mmCIF file of C-alpha atoms in Angstrom:
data_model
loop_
_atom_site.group_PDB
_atom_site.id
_atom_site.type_symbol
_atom_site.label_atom_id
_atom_site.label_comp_id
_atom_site.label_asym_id
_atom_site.label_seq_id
_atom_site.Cartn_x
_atom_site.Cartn_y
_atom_site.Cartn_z
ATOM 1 C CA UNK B 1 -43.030 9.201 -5.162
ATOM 2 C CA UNK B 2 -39.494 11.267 -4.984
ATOM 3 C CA UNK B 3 -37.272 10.042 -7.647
ATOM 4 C CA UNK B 4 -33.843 8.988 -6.555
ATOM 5 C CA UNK B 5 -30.690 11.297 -8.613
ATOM 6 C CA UNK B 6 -28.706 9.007 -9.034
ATOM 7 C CA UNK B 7 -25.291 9.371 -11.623
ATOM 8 C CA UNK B 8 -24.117 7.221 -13.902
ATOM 9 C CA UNK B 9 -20.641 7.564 -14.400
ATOM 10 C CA UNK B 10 -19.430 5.721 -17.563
ATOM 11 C CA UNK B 11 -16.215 6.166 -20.228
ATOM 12 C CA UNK B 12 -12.758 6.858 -18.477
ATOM 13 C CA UNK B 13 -9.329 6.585 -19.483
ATOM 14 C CA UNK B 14 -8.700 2.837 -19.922
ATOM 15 C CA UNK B 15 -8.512 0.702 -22.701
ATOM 16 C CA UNK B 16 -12.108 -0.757 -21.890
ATOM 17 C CA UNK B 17 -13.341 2.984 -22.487
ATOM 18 C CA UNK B 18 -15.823 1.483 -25.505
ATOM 19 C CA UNK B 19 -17.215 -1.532 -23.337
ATOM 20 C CA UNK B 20 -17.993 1.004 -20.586
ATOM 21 C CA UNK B 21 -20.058 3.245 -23.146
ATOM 22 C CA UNK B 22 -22.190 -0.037 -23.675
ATOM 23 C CA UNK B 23 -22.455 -0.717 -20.264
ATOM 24 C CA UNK B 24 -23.839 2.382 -19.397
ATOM 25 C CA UNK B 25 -26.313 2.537 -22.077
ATOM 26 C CA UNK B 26 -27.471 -0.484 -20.980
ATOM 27 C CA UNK B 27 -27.861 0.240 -17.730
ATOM 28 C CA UNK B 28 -29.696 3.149 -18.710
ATOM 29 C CA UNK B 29 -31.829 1.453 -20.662
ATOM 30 C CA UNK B 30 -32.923 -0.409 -17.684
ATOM 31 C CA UNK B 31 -33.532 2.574 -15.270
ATOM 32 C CA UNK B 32 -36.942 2.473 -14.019
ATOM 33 C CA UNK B 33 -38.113 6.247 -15.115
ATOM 34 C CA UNK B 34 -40.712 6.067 -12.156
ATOM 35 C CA UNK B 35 -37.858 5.599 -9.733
ATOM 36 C CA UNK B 36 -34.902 6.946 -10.653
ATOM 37 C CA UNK B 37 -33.734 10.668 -12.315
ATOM 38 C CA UNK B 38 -30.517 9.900 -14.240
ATOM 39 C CA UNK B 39 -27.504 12.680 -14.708
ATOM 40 C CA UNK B 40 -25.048 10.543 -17.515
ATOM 41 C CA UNK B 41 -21.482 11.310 -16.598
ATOM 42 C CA UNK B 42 -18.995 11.034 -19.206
ATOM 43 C CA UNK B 43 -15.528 10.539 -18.961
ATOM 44 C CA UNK B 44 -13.365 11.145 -22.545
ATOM 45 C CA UNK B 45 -10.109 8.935 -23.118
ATOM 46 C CA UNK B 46 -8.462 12.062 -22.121
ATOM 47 C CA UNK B 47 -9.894 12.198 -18.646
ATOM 48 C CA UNK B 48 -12.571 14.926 -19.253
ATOM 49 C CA UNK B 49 -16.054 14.930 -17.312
ATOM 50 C CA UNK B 50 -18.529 16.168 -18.978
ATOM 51 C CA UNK B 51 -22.604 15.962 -17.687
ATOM 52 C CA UNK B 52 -24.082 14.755 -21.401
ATOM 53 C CA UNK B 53 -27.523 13.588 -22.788
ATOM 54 C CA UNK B 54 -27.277 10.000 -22.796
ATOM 55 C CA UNK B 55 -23.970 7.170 -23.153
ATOM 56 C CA UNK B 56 -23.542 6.065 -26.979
ATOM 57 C CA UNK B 57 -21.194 6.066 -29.364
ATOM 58 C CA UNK B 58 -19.582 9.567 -30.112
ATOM 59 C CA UNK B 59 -21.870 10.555 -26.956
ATOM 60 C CA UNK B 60 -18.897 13.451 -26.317
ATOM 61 C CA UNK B 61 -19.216 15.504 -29.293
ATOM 62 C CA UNK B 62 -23.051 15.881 -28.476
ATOM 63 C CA UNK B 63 -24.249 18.536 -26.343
ATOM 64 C CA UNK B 64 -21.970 18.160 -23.084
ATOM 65 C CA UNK B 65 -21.311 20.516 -20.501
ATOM 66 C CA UNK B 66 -18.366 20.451 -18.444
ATOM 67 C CA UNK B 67 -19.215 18.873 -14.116
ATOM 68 C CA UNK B 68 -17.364 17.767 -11.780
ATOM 69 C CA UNK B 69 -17.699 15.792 -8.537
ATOM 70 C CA UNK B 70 -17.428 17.565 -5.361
ATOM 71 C CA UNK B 71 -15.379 15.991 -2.905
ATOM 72 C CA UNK B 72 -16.403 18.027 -0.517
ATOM 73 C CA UNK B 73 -18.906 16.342 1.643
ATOM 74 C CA UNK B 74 -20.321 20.649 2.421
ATOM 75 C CA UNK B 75 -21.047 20.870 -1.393
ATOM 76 C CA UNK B 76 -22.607 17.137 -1.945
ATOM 77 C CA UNK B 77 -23.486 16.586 -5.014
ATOM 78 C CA UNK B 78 -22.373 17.256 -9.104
ATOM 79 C CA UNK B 79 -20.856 20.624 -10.098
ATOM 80 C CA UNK B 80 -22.304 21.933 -13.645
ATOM 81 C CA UNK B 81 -20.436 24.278 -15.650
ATOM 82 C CA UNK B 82 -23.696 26.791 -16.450
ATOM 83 C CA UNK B 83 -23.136 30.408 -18.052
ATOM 84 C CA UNK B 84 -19.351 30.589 -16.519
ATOM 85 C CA UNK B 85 -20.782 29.394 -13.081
ATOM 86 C CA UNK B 86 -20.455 25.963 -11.161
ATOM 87 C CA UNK B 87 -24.441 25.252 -10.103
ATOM 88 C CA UNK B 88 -24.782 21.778 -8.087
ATOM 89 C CA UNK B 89 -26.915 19.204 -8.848
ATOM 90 C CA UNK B 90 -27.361 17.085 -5.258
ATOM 91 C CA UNK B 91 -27.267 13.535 -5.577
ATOM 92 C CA UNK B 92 -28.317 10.127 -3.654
ATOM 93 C CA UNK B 93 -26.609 8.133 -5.642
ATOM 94 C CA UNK B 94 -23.576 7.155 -7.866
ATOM 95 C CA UNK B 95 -23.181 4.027 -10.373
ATOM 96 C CA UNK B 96 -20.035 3.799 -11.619
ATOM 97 C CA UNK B 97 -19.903 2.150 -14.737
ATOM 98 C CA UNK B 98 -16.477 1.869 -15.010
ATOM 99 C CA UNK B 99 -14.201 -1.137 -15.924
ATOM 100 C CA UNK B 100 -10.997 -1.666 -15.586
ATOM 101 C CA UNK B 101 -8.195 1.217 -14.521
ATOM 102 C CA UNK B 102 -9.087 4.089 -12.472
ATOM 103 C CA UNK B 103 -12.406 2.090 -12.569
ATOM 104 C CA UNK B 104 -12.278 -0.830 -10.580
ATOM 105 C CA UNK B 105 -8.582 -0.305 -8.980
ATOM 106 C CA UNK B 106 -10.005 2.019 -6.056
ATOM 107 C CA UNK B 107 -9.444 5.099 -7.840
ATOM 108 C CA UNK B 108 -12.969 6.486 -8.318
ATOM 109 C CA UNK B 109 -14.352 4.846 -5.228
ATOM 110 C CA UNK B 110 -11.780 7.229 -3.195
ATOM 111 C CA UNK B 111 -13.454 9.944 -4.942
ATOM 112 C CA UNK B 112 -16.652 8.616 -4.392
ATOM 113 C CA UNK B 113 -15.692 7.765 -0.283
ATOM 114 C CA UNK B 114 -14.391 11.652 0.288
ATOM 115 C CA UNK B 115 -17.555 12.962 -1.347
ATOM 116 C CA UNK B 116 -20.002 10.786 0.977
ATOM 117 C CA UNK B 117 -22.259 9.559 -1.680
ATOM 118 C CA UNK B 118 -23.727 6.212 -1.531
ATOM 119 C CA UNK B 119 -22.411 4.345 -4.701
ATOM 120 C CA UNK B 120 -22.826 0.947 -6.250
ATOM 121 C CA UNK B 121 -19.789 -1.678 -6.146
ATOM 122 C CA UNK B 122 -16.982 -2.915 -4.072
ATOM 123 C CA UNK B 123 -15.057 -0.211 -1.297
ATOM 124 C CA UNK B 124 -11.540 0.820 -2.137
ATOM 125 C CA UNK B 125 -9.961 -1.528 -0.518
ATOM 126 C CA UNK B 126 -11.396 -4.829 -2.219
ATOM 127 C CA UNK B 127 -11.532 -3.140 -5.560
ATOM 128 C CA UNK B 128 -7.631 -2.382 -5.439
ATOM 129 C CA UNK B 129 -7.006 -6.017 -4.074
ATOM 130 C CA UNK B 130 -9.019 -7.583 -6.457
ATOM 131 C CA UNK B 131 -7.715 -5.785 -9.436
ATOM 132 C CA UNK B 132 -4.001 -7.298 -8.929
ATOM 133 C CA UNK B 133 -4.469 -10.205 -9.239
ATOM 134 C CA UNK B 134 -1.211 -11.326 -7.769
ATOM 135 C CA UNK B 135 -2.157 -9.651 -4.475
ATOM 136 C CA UNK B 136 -5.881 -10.689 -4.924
ATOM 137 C CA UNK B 137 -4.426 -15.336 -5.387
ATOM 138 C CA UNK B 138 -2.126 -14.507 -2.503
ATOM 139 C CA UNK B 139 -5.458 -13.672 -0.341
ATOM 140 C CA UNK B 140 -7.653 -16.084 -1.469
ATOM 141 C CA UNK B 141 -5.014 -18.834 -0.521
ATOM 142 C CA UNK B 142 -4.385 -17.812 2.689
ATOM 143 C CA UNK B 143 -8.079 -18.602 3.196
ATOM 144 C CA UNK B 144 -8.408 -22.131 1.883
ATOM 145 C CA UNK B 145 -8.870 -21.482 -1.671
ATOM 146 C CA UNK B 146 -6.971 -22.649 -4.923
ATOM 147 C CA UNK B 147 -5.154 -20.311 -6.928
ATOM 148 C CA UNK B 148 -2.568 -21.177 -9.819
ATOM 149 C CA UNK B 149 1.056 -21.014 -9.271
ATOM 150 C CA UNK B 150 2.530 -17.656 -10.180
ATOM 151 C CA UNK B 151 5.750 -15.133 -10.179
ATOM 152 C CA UNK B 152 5.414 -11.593 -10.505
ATOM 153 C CA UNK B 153 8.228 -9.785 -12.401
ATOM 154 C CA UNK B 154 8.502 -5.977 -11.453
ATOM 155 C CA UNK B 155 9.527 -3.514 -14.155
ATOM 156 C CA UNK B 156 13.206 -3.502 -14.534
ATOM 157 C CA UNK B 157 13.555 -7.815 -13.095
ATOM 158 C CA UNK B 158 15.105 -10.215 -15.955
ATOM 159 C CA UNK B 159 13.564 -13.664 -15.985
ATOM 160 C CA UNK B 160 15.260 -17.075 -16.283
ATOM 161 C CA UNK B 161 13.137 -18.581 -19.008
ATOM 162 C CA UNK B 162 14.790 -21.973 -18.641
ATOM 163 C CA UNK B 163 13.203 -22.489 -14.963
ATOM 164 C CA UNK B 164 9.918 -22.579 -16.776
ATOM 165 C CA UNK B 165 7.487 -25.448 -17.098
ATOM 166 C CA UNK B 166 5.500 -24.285 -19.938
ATOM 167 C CA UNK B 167 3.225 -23.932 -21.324
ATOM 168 C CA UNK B 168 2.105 -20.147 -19.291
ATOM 169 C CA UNK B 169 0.043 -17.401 -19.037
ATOM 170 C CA UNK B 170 1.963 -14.080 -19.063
ATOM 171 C CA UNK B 171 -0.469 -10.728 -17.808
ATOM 172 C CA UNK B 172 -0.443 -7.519 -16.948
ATOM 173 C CA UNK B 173 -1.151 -8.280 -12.422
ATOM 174 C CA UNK B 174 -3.314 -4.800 -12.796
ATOM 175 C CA UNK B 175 -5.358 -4.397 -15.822
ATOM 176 C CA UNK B 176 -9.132 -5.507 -17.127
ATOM 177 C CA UNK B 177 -10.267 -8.100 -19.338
ATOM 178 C CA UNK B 178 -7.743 -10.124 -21.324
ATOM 179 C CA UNK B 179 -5.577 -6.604 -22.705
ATOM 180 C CA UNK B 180 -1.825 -7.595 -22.579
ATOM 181 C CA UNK B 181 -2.384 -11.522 -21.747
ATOM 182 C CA UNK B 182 -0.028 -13.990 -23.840
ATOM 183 C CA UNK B 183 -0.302 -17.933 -23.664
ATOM 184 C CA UNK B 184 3.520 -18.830 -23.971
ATOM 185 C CA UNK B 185 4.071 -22.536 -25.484
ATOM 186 C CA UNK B 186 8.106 -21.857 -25.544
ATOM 187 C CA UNK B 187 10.932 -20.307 -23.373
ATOM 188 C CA UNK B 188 11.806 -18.146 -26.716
ATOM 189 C CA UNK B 189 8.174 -16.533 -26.488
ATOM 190 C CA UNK B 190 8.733 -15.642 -23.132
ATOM 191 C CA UNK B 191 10.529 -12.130 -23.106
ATOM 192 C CA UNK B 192 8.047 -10.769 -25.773
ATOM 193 C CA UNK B 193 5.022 -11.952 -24.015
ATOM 194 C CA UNK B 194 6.522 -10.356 -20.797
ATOM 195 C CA UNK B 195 7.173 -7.196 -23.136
ATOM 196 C CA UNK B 196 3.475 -7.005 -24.506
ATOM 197 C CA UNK B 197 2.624 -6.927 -20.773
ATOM 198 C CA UNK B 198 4.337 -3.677 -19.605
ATOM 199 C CA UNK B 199 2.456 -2.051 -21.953
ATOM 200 C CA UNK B 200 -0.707 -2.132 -19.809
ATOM 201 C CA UNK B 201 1.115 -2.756 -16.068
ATOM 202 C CA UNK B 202 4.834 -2.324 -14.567
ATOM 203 C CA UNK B 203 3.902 -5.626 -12.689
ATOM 204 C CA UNK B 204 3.690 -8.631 -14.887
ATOM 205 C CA UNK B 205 2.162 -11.607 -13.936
ATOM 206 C CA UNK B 206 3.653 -15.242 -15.092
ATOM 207 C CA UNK B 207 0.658 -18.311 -14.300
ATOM 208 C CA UNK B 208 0.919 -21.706 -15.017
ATOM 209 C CA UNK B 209 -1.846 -22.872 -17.389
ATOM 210 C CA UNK B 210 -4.593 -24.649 -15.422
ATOM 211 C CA UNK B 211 -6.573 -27.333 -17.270
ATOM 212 C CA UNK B 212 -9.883 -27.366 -17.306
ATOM 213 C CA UNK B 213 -13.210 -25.505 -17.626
ATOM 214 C CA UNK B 214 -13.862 -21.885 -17.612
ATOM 215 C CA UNK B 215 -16.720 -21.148 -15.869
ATOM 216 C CA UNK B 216 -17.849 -18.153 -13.586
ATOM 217 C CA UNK B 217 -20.369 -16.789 -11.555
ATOM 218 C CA UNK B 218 -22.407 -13.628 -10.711
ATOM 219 C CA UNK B 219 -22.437 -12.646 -7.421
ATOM 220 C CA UNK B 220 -23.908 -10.134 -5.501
ATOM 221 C CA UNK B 221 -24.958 -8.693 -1.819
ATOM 222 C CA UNK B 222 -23.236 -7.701 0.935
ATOM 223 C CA UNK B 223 -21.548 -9.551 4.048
ATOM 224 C CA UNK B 224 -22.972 -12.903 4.921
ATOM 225 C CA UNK B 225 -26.080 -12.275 2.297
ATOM 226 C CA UNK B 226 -24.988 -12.860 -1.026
ATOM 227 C CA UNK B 227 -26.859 -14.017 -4.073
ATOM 228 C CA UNK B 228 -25.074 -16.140 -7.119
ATOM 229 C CA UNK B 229 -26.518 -16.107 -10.378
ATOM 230 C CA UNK B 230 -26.638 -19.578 -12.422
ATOM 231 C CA UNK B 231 -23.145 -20.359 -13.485
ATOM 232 C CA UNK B 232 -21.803 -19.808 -16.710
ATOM 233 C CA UNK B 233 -19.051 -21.963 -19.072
ATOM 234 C CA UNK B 234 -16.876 -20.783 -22.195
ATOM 235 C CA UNK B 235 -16.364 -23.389 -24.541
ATOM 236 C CA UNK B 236 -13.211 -22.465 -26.666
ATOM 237 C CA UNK B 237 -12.512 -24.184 -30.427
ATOM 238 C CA UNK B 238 -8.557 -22.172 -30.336
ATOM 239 C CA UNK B 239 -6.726 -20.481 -28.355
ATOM 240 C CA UNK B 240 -7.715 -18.715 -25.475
ATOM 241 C CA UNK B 241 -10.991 -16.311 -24.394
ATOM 242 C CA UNK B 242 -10.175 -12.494 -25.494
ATOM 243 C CA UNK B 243 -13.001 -10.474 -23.190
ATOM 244 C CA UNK B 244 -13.993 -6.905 -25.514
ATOM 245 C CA UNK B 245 -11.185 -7.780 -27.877
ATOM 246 C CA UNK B 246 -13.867 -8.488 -30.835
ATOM 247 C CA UNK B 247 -14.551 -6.495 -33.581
ATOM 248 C CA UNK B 248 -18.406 -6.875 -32.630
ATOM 249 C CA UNK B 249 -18.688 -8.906 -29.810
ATOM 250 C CA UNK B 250 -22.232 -8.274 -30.402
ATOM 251 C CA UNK B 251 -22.070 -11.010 -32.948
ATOM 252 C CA UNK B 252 -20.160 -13.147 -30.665
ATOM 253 C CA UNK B 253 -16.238 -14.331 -30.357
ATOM 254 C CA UNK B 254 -14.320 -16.167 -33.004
ATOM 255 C CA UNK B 255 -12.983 -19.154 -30.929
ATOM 256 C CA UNK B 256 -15.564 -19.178 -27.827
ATOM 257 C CA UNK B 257 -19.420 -19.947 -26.908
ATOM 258 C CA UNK B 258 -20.537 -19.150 -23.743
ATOM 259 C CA UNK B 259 -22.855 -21.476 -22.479
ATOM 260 C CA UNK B 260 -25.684 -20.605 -19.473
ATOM 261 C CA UNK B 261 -26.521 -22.314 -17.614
ATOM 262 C CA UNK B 262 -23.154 -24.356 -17.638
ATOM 263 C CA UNK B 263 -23.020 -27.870 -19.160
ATOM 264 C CA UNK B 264 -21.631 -29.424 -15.679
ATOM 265 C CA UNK B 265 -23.653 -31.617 -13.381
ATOM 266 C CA UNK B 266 -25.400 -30.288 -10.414
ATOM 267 C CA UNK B 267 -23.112 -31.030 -7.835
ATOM 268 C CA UNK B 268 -20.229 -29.153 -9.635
ATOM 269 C CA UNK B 269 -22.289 -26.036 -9.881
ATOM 270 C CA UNK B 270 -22.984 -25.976 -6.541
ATOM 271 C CA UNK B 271 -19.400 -26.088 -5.723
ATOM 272 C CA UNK B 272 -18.758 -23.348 -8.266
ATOM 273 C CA UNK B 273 -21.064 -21.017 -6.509
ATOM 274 C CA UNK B 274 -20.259 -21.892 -3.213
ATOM 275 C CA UNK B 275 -16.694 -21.203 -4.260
ATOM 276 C CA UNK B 276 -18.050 -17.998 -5.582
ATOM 277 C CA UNK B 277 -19.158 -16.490 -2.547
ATOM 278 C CA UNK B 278 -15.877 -17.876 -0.463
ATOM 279 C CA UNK B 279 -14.019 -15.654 -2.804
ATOM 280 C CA UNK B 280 -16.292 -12.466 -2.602
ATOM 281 C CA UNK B 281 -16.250 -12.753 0.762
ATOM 282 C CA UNK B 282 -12.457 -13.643 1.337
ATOM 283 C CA UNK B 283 -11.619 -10.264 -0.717
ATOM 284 C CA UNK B 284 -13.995 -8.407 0.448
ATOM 285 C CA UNK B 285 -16.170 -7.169 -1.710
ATOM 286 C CA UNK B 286 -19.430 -5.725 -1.929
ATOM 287 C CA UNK B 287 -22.443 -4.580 -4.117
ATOM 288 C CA UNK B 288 -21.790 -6.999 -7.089
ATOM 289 C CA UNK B 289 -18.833 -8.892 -8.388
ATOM 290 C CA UNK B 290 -18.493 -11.604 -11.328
ATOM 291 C CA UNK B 291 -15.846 -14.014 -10.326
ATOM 292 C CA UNK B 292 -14.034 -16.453 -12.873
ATOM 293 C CA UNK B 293 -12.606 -19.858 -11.914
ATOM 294 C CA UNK B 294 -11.989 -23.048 -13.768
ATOM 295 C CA UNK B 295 -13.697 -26.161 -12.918
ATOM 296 C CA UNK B 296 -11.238 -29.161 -13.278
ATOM 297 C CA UNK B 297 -11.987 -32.860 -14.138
ATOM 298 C CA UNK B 298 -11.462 -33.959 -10.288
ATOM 299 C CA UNK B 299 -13.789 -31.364 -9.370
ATOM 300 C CA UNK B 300 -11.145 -28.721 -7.934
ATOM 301 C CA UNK B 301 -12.396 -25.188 -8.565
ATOM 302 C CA UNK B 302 -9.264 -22.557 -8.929
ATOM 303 C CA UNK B 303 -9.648 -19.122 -8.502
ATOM 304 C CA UNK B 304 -8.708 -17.076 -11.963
ATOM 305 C CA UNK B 305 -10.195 -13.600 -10.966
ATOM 306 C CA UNK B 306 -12.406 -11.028 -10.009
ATOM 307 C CA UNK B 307 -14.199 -8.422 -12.020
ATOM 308 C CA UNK B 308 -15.452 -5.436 -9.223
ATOM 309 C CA UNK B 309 -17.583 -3.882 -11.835
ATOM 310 C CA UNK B 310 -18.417 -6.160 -14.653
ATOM 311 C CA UNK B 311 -19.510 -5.503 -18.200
ATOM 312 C CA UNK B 312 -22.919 -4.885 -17.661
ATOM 313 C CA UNK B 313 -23.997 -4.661 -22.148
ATOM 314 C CA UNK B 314 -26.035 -6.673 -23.946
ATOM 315 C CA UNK B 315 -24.144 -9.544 -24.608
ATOM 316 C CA UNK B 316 -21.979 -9.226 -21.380
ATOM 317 C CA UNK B 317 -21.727 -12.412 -18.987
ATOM 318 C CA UNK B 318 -23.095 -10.782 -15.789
ATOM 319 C CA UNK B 319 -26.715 -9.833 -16.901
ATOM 320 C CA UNK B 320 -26.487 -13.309 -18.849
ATOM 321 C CA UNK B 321 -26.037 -15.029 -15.523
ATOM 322 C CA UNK B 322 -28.472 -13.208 -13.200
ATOM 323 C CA UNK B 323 -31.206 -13.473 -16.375
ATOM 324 C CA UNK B 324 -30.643 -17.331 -16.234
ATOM 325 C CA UNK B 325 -31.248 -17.337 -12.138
ATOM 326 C CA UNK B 326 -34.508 -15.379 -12.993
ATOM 327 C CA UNK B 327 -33.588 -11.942 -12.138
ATOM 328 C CA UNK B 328 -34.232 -9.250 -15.486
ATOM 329 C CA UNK B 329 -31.309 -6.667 -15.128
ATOM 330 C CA UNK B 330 -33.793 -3.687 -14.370
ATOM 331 C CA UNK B 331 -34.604 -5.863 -11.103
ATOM 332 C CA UNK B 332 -30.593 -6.333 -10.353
ATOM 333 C CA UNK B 333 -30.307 -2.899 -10.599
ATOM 334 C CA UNK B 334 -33.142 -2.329 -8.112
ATOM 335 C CA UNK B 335 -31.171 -4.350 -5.737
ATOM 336 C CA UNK B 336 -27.524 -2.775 -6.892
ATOM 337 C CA UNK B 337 -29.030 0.588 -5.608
ATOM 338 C CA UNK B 338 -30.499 -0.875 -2.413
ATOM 339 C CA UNK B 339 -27.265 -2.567 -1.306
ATOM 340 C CA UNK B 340 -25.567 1.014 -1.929
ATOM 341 C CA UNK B 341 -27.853 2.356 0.814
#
């Protein structure tokens, strides 16, 4: 049997750099030998590729050598810096396990779309829509589905904090997990929050505070076929739930549990999934996607977002979900690599 090449790409320049590191390891961890050759692409904080043993902590400063990848669909393939020479490495594949900026924003799946590979994950455009998440509620309304009421403030654009009804949610509209996100109880709070934002994003986004559940669900497929995995809820005791933020999320969060499958009654999490998949498809995407929402006591489901390329480690919701729905992750990734092709 011919072993598929297939490149994971893992690291990058975002703030989620360490998560991704996890997420590759434990994707490779999951590669079926018998199937699949692996080439481990790193990417350093600095933006630096480098073709390297295997993605774990401090994997740069092991033995790395320099690679690139072509763009040019004539020289298909991975670029190895060897003796002072470029020697290619074909490939069939590319998993890029990549979150947030230049990761799930469209960036690498341009690269990925000039160089005619097959990869894993959501096309350029749904990955760019879905990352802002301004652009990404506007969408989904226009097709039926529930979003919270929002304002987007650009980079240089005072706000009126009196025309407020707080409490709110201020975020960066184009970064990953919960980097940059403020709840705001007061109109004082406000310009800081908004401040704390543009760290991560020119665009900031400003969201009412929807009550109710957090809950989310796995999805994955292409077009009309799409799978859900069983649906997940975070249960907070404070505050709000800070995604990667932990000092070892390994051990779990300080105010949240996540609970799968979800403590709701059947019908709800059938209308959680189904409201899944009406997202997915309304954005567009592809390959695999987790989507968040929040369940509310009348039963509406709201749309909070969607994660193009989720964390994919140990403790990471994803995995968590498909596990619960009876799929292992070595068998997701099986079926990751099939919808690629």
């Amino acid at each position: 049997m011919t072993k598929l090449k297939i490149a994971i790409i893992f690291g990058g320049c975002s703030e989620e750099h360490p998560v991704s590191v996890k997420s590759a390891g434990e994707v490779a961890k999951n590669l079926d030998p018998e199937k699949y050759e692996p080439f481990y692409i790193g990417i350093t904080k600095d933006g630096v590729w480098q073709l390297c043993h295997y993605p774990e902590v401090n994997w740069e400063k092991g033995s790395c050598r320099p690679a690139i990848l072509s763009p040019d669909r004539s020289v298909q393939g991975l670029l190895v810096l060897e003796q002072g020479q470029y020697q290619r490495i074909p490939l069939d594949l590319v998993f890029p396990v990549l979150h947030g900026k230049f990761g799930e924003d469209g960036a690498i799946q341009g690269l990925l779309e000039l160089s005619g590979i097959p990869y894993v994950g959501c096309d350029i455009p749904s990955s760019a829509l879905c990352m802002d998440k301004s652009l990404a509620y506007i969408v989904a309304g226009k097709a039926g589905i529930a979003t919270p009421k929002f304002r987007t403030v650009t980079a240089k654009e005072t706000i009126d904090a009196e025309r407020l009804a707080y409490p709110v949610y201020v975020k960066p509209a184009r970064s990953g997990s919960s980097f940059g996100v403020t709840k705001v109880c007061r109109q004082e709070e406000l310009l800081s929050a908004v401040e704390i934002a543009r760290q991560y994003d020119s665009k900031v986004l400003i969201e009412e505070a929807v009550v109710g559940s957090e809950v989310g669900c796995a999805i994955f497929g292409n077009d009309l076929d799409l799978m859900a995995g069983e649906v997940d809820q975070i249960c907070l005791s404070h505050g709000f739930f800070r995604i990667h933020q932990e000092n070892e999320p390994e051990k779990g969060s300080e105010n949240s549990t996540l609970i799968v499958p979800a403590d709701i009654s059947p019908e709800a999490r059938s209308r959680v999934q189904e409201t899944a998949k009406a997202i997915y498809r309304a954005l567009g995407c592809r390959g695999l996607a987790r989507v968040d929402m929040f369940l509310k006591e009348d039963g509406t489901v709201i749309l909070n977002e969607v994660n193009t390329l989720p964390g994919m480690t140990s403790y990471s919701r994803f995995p968590r979900m498909m596990a619960a729905a009876g799929l292992p992750f070595a068998e997701v990734i099986d079926r990751l690599v099939s919808l690629a092709f």
